XYZ file of C-alpha atoms in Angstrom:
605
model
C 1.585 -7.273 -15.086
C -0.381 -5.080 -15.485
C -0.859 -0.959 -14.287
C -2.356 0.717 -11.249
C -5.335 2.645 -12.135
C -5.907 0.782 -15.352
C -7.370 -2.588 -14.491
C -9.504 -3.409 -16.972
C -6.843 -2.937 -20.136
C -3.883 -4.808 -20.119
C -1.831 -3.968 -23.031
C 1.602 -4.108 -23.775
C 3.006 -2.557 -20.664
C 6.389 -0.525 -20.547
C 10.181 -1.536 -20.220
C 11.338 -1.282 -16.653
C 13.619 0.800 -18.273
C 11.098 3.464 -20.252
C 9.408 3.959 -17.664
C 12.992 5.034 -15.793
C 13.182 7.785 -18.161
C 9.194 8.317 -17.362
C 10.553 8.779 -13.378
C 13.201 11.477 -14.726
C 10.754 12.801 -16.806
C 8.875 13.721 -14.233
C 10.921 15.149 -11.318
C 12.469 17.446 -13.991
C 8.877 18.882 -14.728
C 8.192 19.223 -10.986
C 11.345 21.130 -10.560
C 10.372 23.141 -13.030
C 7.214 23.422 -12.399
C 7.364 24.394 -8.693
C 10.741 26.239 -8.842
C 12.856 23.950 -6.948
C 16.448 25.220 -7.066
C 17.728 21.723 -7.175
C 15.929 18.176 -6.966
C 17.499 14.811 -6.394
C 15.884 11.059 -6.658
C 16.769 7.616 -6.945
C 15.276 4.179 -7.820
C 15.274 1.405 -5.299
C 15.032 -2.667 -6.891
C 16.130 -5.826 -4.994
C 17.321 -3.852 -1.797
C 20.244 -1.480 -3.595
C 20.233 1.933 -5.521
C 19.165 1.088 -9.445
C 19.037 4.296 -10.088
C 19.729 7.915 -9.549
C 19.586 11.227 -10.855
C 19.116 14.942 -10.533
C 18.160 18.273 -12.307
C 18.842 22.233 -11.195
C 21.125 23.171 -8.778
C 22.509 22.672 -5.126
C 22.952 26.303 -4.651
C 21.579 29.152 -6.435
C 24.517 30.997 -8.347
C 26.095 27.891 -9.051
C 26.835 25.293 -11.014
C 26.426 21.893 -8.919
C 23.604 19.441 -10.282
C 22.230 17.269 -7.120
C 22.959 13.738 -7.365
C 22.668 10.435 -4.987
C 25.451 11.906 -2.723
C 24.306 15.810 -2.415
C 22.612 16.187 1.370
C 19.330 17.233 1.895
C 17.397 18.204 5.523
C 14.823 14.851 5.283
C 12.846 16.715 7.550
C 10.205 14.247 9.273
C 11.905 11.288 7.656
C 13.645 11.800 10.792
C 10.811 10.245 12.281
C 11.315 6.399 11.495
C 15.112 6.830 12.903
C 13.128 7.293 15.983
C 10.865 5.512 15.360
C 13.623 2.495 15.126
C 15.033 3.446 17.816
C 12.668 3.182 20.288
C 11.938 -0.318 18.866
C 15.704 -0.915 19.121
C 15.109 -0.667 22.819
C 12.344 -2.374 23.512
C 13.726 -5.699 21.947
C 16.709 -4.647 24.562
C 13.979 -4.857 27.798
C 14.917 -1.348 28.382
C 11.261 -0.124 27.385
C 7.768 -1.394 26.647
C 5.584 0.715 24.044
C 3.156 0.384 26.468
C 4.966 2.435 29.014
C 3.271 5.098 29.997
C 5.701 8.246 28.674
C 5.989 9.787 32.312
C 7.868 6.501 33.247
C 10.667 7.794 31.022
C 10.283 11.664 30.520
C 9.937 12.788 34.306
C 8.234 16.751 32.416
C 5.063 14.848 31.664
C 3.922 13.260 35.224
C 2.220 16.291 36.319
C -0.258 16.701 32.477
C -3.358 17.490 33.093
C -5.281 14.832 30.639
C -8.488 16.033 28.853
C -10.969 14.428 31.350
C -10.802 12.316 33.917
C -11.523 9.309 32.129
C -8.602 9.284 30.254
C -5.780 6.630 30.294
C -2.226 8.424 30.635
C -0.170 8.651 27.238
C 2.169 5.933 26.733
C 4.396 5.521 24.263
C 3.227 3.345 21.748
C 0.469 6.287 21.141
C 3.446 8.516 20.374
C 4.579 6.409 17.981
C 1.023 6.398 16.750
C 0.432 9.262 16.559
C -2.992 8.434 18.501
C -1.912 10.408 22.070
C -4.753 13.322 21.721
C -2.237 16.168 20.702
C -3.024 18.524 17.887
C -1.565 19.279 14.605
C 1.725 21.769 15.487
C 3.145 21.668 11.263
C 4.140 24.506 10.936
C 5.005 26.089 14.696
C 6.470 22.271 14.889
C 9.485 23.381 12.007
C 10.399 26.637 13.973
C 11.269 24.177 17.236
C 13.981 22.358 15.725
C 17.305 23.482 17.628
C 14.997 24.479 21.217
C 17.715 23.679 23.735
C 16.556 20.674 25.848
C 16.229 22.715 29.381
C 13.632 24.834 27.553
C 12.113 21.846 26.611
C 11.545 20.472 29.476
C 10.341 23.890 30.675
C 7.544 23.555 28.029
C 6.641 19.681 28.850
C 6.289 20.914 32.340
C 3.253 23.293 31.716
C 1.626 20.758 29.842
C 0.509 20.708 26.612
C -3.257 21.554 25.653
C -5.199 18.262 24.296
C -7.553 17.934 20.566
C -8.371 14.711 21.282
C -8.641 11.999 24.244
C -5.448 9.899 23.813
C -5.942 6.894 21.867
C -8.755 7.862 20.055
C -8.169 8.964 16.668
C -4.811 9.997 14.061
C -3.529 13.422 14.165
C 0.544 13.926 13.324
C 2.180 15.547 16.025
C 5.730 16.928 15.216
C 5.928 17.183 19.903
C 5.002 13.593 20.524
C 8.606 12.131 17.885
C 9.956 15.522 19.443
C 9.132 13.649 23.860
C 10.201 10.839 22.152
C 13.913 11.846 21.747
C 13.567 11.974 25.345
C 12.460 8.188 25.772
C 15.458 7.284 24.198
C 17.822 8.996 25.640
C 16.663 7.937 29.386
C 15.976 4.416 28.195
C 19.605 4.075 26.351
C 21.575 6.610 28.904
C 23.150 7.893 26.248
C 21.547 11.323 24.307
C 19.503 10.434 21.564
C 21.235 11.656 18.068
C 24.091 9.660 19.438
C 22.261 6.574 19.679
C 20.838 7.390 15.947
C 24.648 7.560 14.977
C 25.949 5.008 16.746
C 23.500 2.704 16.327
C 21.574 2.498 13.555
C 23.367 5.051 10.528
C 26.732 3.452 10.963
C 26.319 -0.417 11.348
C 24.151 0.540 7.709
C 26.842 2.530 6.537
C 25.330 5.868 6.131
C 28.072 7.812 6.573
C 26.860 10.926 4.927
C 23.630 11.152 7.030
C 23.815 13.283 10.617
C 22.598 16.012 12.944
C 24.207 18.710 12.198
C 25.662 20.860 9.060
C 29.828 20.471 10.941
C 29.192 16.557 9.970
C 28.802 17.375 5.899
C 31.187 18.571 3.236
C 30.369 21.762 2.932
C 30.418 21.395 -1.110
C 28.040 18.385 -0.873
C 25.624 20.543 1.066
C 22.083 21.757 -0.768
C 20.791 25.222 0.668
C 17.835 25.497 1.369
C 15.710 28.059 0.133
C 12.037 29.694 -0.047
C 10.620 31.682 -2.499
C 9.547 35.313 -1.659
C 7.257 36.483 -4.245
C 9.739 36.203 -7.587
C 12.834 35.879 -5.305
C 14.483 32.722 -4.210
C 15.629 33.217 -0.873
C 17.728 30.958 1.689
C 16.418 30.167 4.384
C 19.115 29.170 7.970
C 20.125 26.209 9.118
C 19.322 25.242 12.478
C 21.161 23.212 14.943
C 20.737 20.571 16.805
C 18.166 20.740 19.805
C 14.943 18.993 21.777
C 13.162 18.507 18.121
C 15.786 17.475 16.254
C 14.186 13.673 16.459
C 11.150 15.007 14.663
C 12.966 15.973 11.630
C 16.907 16.948 11.920
C 18.476 14.482 10.022
C 20.616 15.223 7.157
C 20.860 12.088 4.646
C 21.455 11.846 1.174
C 19.746 9.555 -1.913
C 22.343 6.963 -1.564
C 21.867 6.882 1.832
C 18.287 6.827 2.482
C 18.601 3.744 -0.463
C 20.166 1.821 2.531
C 17.757 2.660 4.887
C 14.505 2.020 2.342
C 16.395 -1.050 1.500
C 16.845 -2.193 5.198
C 12.557 -2.259 5.527
C 12.242 -3.631 2.526
C 14.653 -6.668 2.791
C 12.330 -7.588 6.445
C 10.053 -9.377 3.682
C 8.862 -11.384 3.185
C 9.314 -13.214 6.682
C 11.444 -16.241 7.028
C 13.819 -18.270 9.007
C 17.180 -17.289 7.572
C 19.832 -15.770 9.727
C 19.179 -11.627 10.802
C 20.839 -9.790 8.316
C 23.132 -7.610 10.914
C 20.846 -4.650 10.766
C 20.786 -2.868 13.888
C 17.132 -3.594 14.244
C 15.407 -7.096 13.700
C 12.581 -8.173 10.490
C 10.726 -8.426 13.278
C 10.233 -5.794 14.234
C 11.159 -3.260 11.250
C 7.846 -5.273 9.768
C 5.954 -4.097 12.907
C 6.884 -0.542 11.965
C 5.263 -0.731 8.268
C 2.195 -1.749 9.914
C -1.357 0.584 9.517
C -1.481 0.712 13.713
C -3.707 3.677 13.936
C -6.100 3.564 10.854
C -7.220 7.240 9.523
C -10.163 8.048 7.534
C -9.693 6.053 4.328
C -9.188 8.271 0.574
C -10.036 9.320 -2.310
C -7.578 11.136 -4.955
C -8.887 13.593 -6.766
C -7.997 12.230 -10.506
C -8.977 12.421 -13.932
C -13.080 12.479 -13.999
C -12.491 9.820 -17.370
C -10.574 7.657 -14.969
C -11.216 5.241 -11.759
C -11.012 6.996 -8.408
C -8.035 5.386 -6.340
C -8.942 4.449 -3.393
C -6.592 4.576 0.157
C -7.001 3.026 2.899
C -4.866 2.719 5.864
C -2.812 4.883 8.105
C 0.275 5.659 10.174
C 2.622 2.848 11.753
C 6.001 3.228 14.036
C 7.297 7.135 12.286
C 6.116 5.355 8.577
C 2.498 5.411 7.933
C 1.434 1.975 5.282
C -1.582 2.385 2.939
C -2.890 -0.062 0.610
C -4.075 1.291 -3.029
C -6.628 0.068 -5.499
C -4.315 -1.767 -8.179
C -1.688 -0.934 -6.085
C -2.069 -2.885 -3.502
C 0.643 -2.084 0.253
C 3.092 0.959 -0.254
C 5.022 1.882 2.598
C 6.950 5.121 3.587
C 7.330 8.900 4.927
C 7.479 12.561 3.572
C 9.045 15.382 5.376
C 8.378 19.299 4.917
C 10.655 21.639 6.501
C 11.785 25.818 5.362
C 14.144 24.825 3.221
C 13.280 21.249 2.219
C 11.156 18.814 0.820
C 10.969 15.279 0.577
C 9.702 12.113 0.190
C 10.578 8.047 0.792
C 7.860 5.482 -0.222
C 8.380 1.504 -0.941
C 6.636 -1.470 -2.116
C 7.153 -4.177 -0.152
C 5.166 -6.703 -2.928
C 7.903 -6.355 -5.679
C 10.796 -5.052 -3.586
C 10.724 -1.325 -5.676
C 10.873 2.003 -4.218
C 11.532 5.919 -4.129
C 13.568 8.656 -2.900
C 13.795 12.131 -3.407
C 14.597 15.097 -1.897
C 14.557 18.701 -3.866
C 15.738 22.565 -1.836
C 12.732 24.495 -0.822
C 10.444 25.134 1.845
C 7.756 22.367 1.490
C 9.037 21.467 -2.184
C 6.319 18.892 -3.191
C 7.907 16.076 -3.968
C 5.381 13.448 -2.529
C 2.786 13.509 -5.595
C 5.434 12.762 -8.057
C 7.128 10.284 -6.335
C 4.385 8.010 -5.555
C 2.437 7.955 -9.128
C 6.339 7.445 -10.479
C 6.171 3.957 -7.733
C 3.162 3.191 -8.575
C 4.426 3.379 -12.206
C 7.575 1.264 -11.621
C 5.461 -1.071 -10.273
C 3.023 -1.617 -12.947
C 6.358 -2.008 -15.752
C 7.103 -5.292 -17.491
C 9.259 -7.318 -15.637
C 8.366 -6.636 -12.377
C 6.775 -9.519 -10.297
C 5.063 -8.944 -7.041
C 5.100 -11.412 -4.208
C 1.325 -12.818 -4.060
C -0.020 -15.565 -1.246
C 1.857 -18.970 -1.961
C -0.701 -21.190 -1.280
C 0.781 -24.282 1.221
C 1.327 -27.134 -0.033
C -1.882 -29.261 0.736
C -4.041 -26.584 -0.792
C -2.402 -27.712 -4.061
C -3.439 -32.117 -2.869
C -6.503 -29.757 -2.228
C -7.256 -29.200 -5.582
C -6.728 -32.388 -6.687
C -8.713 -33.959 -4.561
C -11.793 -31.542 -5.811
C -10.876 -32.496 -9.472
C -11.045 -35.727 -9.081
C -14.854 -35.440 -6.850
C -16.342 -33.587 -9.564
C -14.854 -36.240 -12.463
C -16.407 -39.121 -10.017
C -17.668 -37.901 -6.633
C -16.048 -40.371 -3.659
C -17.650 -39.802 0.027
C -14.750 -41.407 1.278
C -12.516 -39.629 -0.409
C -14.662 -36.369 0.632
C -14.684 -37.345 4.362
C -10.786 -37.276 4.424
C -10.848 -33.517 3.484
C -13.895 -32.505 5.125
C -13.370 -30.544 7.893
C -16.694 -31.203 10.031
C -18.311 -28.043 9.369
C -18.695 -29.277 5.601
C -21.962 -31.634 6.134
C -23.700 -29.106 8.963
C -23.228 -26.099 6.564
C -24.920 -28.070 3.225
C -25.923 -31.480 4.084
C -23.867 -34.189 2.033
C -26.262 -35.551 -0.609
C -27.374 -32.055 -1.331
C -23.902 -30.801 -2.073
C -22.758 -34.039 -4.250
C -26.233 -33.322 -6.251
C -25.292 -29.276 -6.528
C -21.141 -30.549 -7.715
C -22.875 -33.161 -10.491
C -26.025 -30.651 -11.814
C -23.023 -27.986 -12.814
C -20.990 -31.101 -14.249
C -23.513 -31.699 -16.330
C -24.288 -28.071 -17.530
C -21.224 -26.775 -18.413
C -20.579 -30.979 -19.318
C -16.451 -32.823 -19.738
C -14.159 -33.137 -19.998
C -12.213 -30.962 -18.303
C -8.577 -28.868 -17.146
C -7.478 -25.786 -16.339
C -8.065 -22.507 -17.888
C -5.064 -20.806 -18.184
C -6.618 -18.033 -19.749
C -7.793 -17.536 -16.204
C -5.156 -17.962 -13.655
C -4.812 -19.724 -10.202
C -5.907 -17.081 -7.347
C -4.812 -17.065 -3.655
C -6.553 -15.008 -1.420
C -4.512 -16.247 1.443
C -2.111 -18.664 2.227
C -4.552 -21.281 3.067
C -7.009 -20.408 0.107
C -7.594 -21.105 -3.441
C -9.441 -20.053 -6.927
C -9.744 -21.369 -9.862
C -11.782 -21.849 -13.028
C -12.209 -24.824 -15.283
C -12.721 -25.330 -18.982
C -15.211 -27.715 -19.928
C -17.246 -28.480 -23.123
C -19.525 -25.261 -22.630
C -18.265 -23.364 -20.384
C -16.349 -23.257 -17.052
C -16.784 -24.481 -13.233
C -15.548 -21.667 -11.395
C -13.977 -23.483 -8.262
C -12.591 -21.756 -4.142
C -11.617 -23.664 -1.087
C -11.123 -22.589 2.195
C -8.905 -24.915 4.734
C -9.507 -24.754 8.137
C -6.158 -23.726 10.239
C -6.622 -27.025 12.131
C -2.949 -29.470 12.671
C -3.885 -31.234 9.501
C -5.604 -28.910 7.682
C -9.282 -29.582 6.185
C -11.660 -28.101 3.346
C -14.241 -25.903 5.237
C -15.238 -24.086 2.699
C -16.225 -25.950 -1.249
C -17.600 -24.079 -4.586
C -18.231 -25.107 -7.513
C -20.678 -23.652 -10.179
C -20.944 -23.493 -13.252
C -20.919 -20.992 -15.865
C -22.557 -21.765 -19.155
C -21.115 -20.026 -22.175
C -24.597 -18.237 -23.583
C -26.743 -19.443 -26.258
C -26.712 -17.027 -29.158
C -29.824 -14.679 -28.490
C -28.454 -13.926 -25.240
C -24.570 -13.292 -26.387
C -26.879 -10.807 -29.157
C -28.527 -8.956 -26.357
C -25.262 -8.368 -24.560
C -23.733 -6.880 -27.576
C -26.927 -4.630 -28.671
C -26.084 -3.413 -24.847
C -22.621 -2.836 -25.209
C -22.771 -1.739 -29.163
C -24.555 1.658 -27.178
C -21.464 2.692 -24.813
C -21.076 6.125 -25.703
C -24.214 6.452 -27.739
C -26.104 8.263 -24.442
C -29.567 6.076 -26.112
C -30.969 3.155 -25.629
C -29.429 0.279 -28.274
C -31.946 0.466 -31.869
C -33.572 -2.994 -31.808
C -32.713 -4.010 -28.367
C -36.491 -4.708 -26.922
C -36.630 -4.503 -22.906
C -39.469 -4.627 -20.300
C -41.205 -2.208 -18.199
C -38.985 -3.344 -15.601
C -35.315 -2.030 -16.851
C -34.618 1.219 -16.085
C -33.233 2.404 -19.486
C -32.367 5.892 -18.179
C -29.680 4.385 -15.784
C -28.293 1.898 -18.265
C -27.756 4.573 -21.075
C -25.871 6.822 -18.751
C -24.170 4.251 -17.409
C -22.645 2.447 -20.618
C -21.776 6.136 -20.913
C -19.860 6.348 -17.578
C -17.935 3.269 -19.443
C -17.519 4.599 -22.399
C -15.354 7.536 -20.699
C -13.232 5.397 -18.933
C -12.865 2.810 -21.627
C -13.700 4.459 -24.947
C -14.745 1.822 -26.870
C -16.916 -1.069 -25.322
C -16.480 -4.704 -25.715
C -17.652 -7.788 -23.996
C -15.073 -9.658 -22.281
C -14.942 -12.424 -20.137
C -17.308 -13.878 -18.552
C -18.131 -14.017 -15.037
C -21.916 -15.663 -14.486
C -24.418 -17.565 -16.682
C -26.567 -20.135 -16.871
C -26.350 -20.142 -20.690
C -29.736 -19.379 -21.902
C -31.301 -16.553 -18.941
C -28.677 -14.844 -17.805
C -25.062 -13.115 -18.303
C -22.096 -11.290 -16.822
C -19.525 -10.110 -18.631
C -16.684 -7.815 -17.533
C -16.201 -4.480 -20.423
C -13.430 -4.006 -21.891
C -12.024 -2.232 -24.806
C -11.726 -3.971 -28.049
C -8.111 -6.029 -28.435
C -7.387 -5.577 -25.058
C -6.479 -8.370 -23.053
C -7.784 -8.812 -20.441
C -6.740 -10.734 -16.428
C -9.788 -12.315 -15.042
C -11.649 -10.556 -12.468
C -9.111 -7.380 -13.504
C -12.074 -4.976 -14.990
C -12.941 -1.726 -14.531
C -16.885 -2.835 -15.436
C -19.866 -4.963 -15.494
C -22.661 -5.838 -17.582
C -25.008 -8.217 -15.978
C -28.533 -9.151 -18.549
C -31.620 -11.233 -17.177
C -33.155 -12.470 -20.938
C -36.873 -13.686 -20.935
C -36.739 -16.722 -23.244
C -40.515 -17.053 -24.023
C -40.824 -13.431 -24.775
C -37.178 -12.483 -25.934
C -37.111 -9.186 -23.830
C -34.436 -8.035 -21.642
C -35.818 -8.270 -18.062
C -32.893 -7.280 -15.838
C -29.771 -5.126 -17.833
C -26.630 -3.607 -14.637
C -24.088 -1.947 -15.887
C -21.804 -1.146 -12.786
C -18.708 -0.677 -11.728
C -16.188 -3.603 -10.505
C -14.995 -4.192 -7.237
C -11.496 -2.211 -6.959
C -10.022 -3.910 -4.825
C -5.844 -4.047 -3.982
C -4.165 -7.155 -4.786
C -3.378 -9.612 -2.919
C -0.212 -9.728 -0.956
C 2.448 -12.660 -0.235
C 4.067 -11.010 3.398
């Protein structure tokens, strides 16, 4: 287990129950800092609501504390229900995602597209926010109760376009309002009836609805805005044409059921469908980034590593991949009187739902941060790619070739490209040279765990007398998979002189000066090395050499840089040191201090 964003350090992680207390503390602090009247939140684990709490009050002047059954307007989280209704109708053959929207909503037929070469807008483009419509927050939030006939008149007049359709992501409430009309046309029933009867009803979401009169008033959290120092109650819009973009009311408990359904879609499996109204494949389809947006680097403490995130919008949900955490799916909601968020981590089955009763209450950053903390808690196991059985047999074959090369076995296992990519004799000689450099006998190094980036891939380390063999294979996509790529690299333990040179370099981390006694050739830029060490010291504090990644034993070595005493996992450090030592002169011929690659962990779907 490891903590997201602290990939070079794997100390003792907090227990899951301890992190739950941190979750509570974080939302209480948010409520006080943002002066939100009331906040409720919940944690989903193994498909159910495992923990829920609240703080503050459901209404000004009252004493009721929000809880898992308090009703909030969930605003744009409604979009996931709209998208689910679209896919439900798609699965029944009532529409296709690439249908022109005008086929279902005739008011769009007269739209003047932004360019002569623009193709008609499709349902898929509206789902993925790529129809070219301009962002309409906060205008769209005030159109919730727009009567259907007025909405039709608005559509007939045609919108202004920001982009040519199907070129880029731009968030559009109007687009999801149109999708509500698509649902009505394809289903032959009003949108809210489809969502209520075909989605929420079967899932037991009995506390959710589109109208205030569907909800017990004593459980409704009043929505507020702050005007100066005053807390002013917001109005409650009735059901209208834009309800499909943000009109639902719901609770933490009901939303936990909704999130649990998306989490249960993973992994793909042969089991019968579980009674969810939307099939598992369609739920997985919704959780993919179908329209990407630019990669982002969040604001972060200067001494910490930058959390990099890439992803995009799926169908009524966003999906991003974050370094150190992996894939996160969710959606937020901001509305006059309310702010909500649901986020989940498919690889672990964990999720967080939160709602506050203040205009655009900013619960999103806390929900996301606490989900990441839960993912990193002790005892939480993430789903990783499971190698196919053929991979295990291939790893055993490589072990036999390392021990004693046998061309007959290689013939049986090597794909046709192998000898074309590298002649057999040269490959055999290279493996023999690596074995000789390290020295056997060899055994799997448990300190450097087996890793798979995909089911047909495997990477592992064998410990030998003087170091390691770093091994990797990739199998072909043939009916009987064969080895299409094989790497066996010697990593030899450094000589005393090479290690002493590395230790002298890292000992200067944070000192802002070149290490005393370390001789370097003119090719080494001492200022660059010193600055790099200062940055690493800012990340980690004290620094020492960690696991060795590369090296020939006498002239070259590359190590991970870690905090003294920390337990590290190979390939997860935040910085590396690579040196080249001139054996004749004893001088450092090259020194590189670099940030290690930051990647999201491989996940098994």
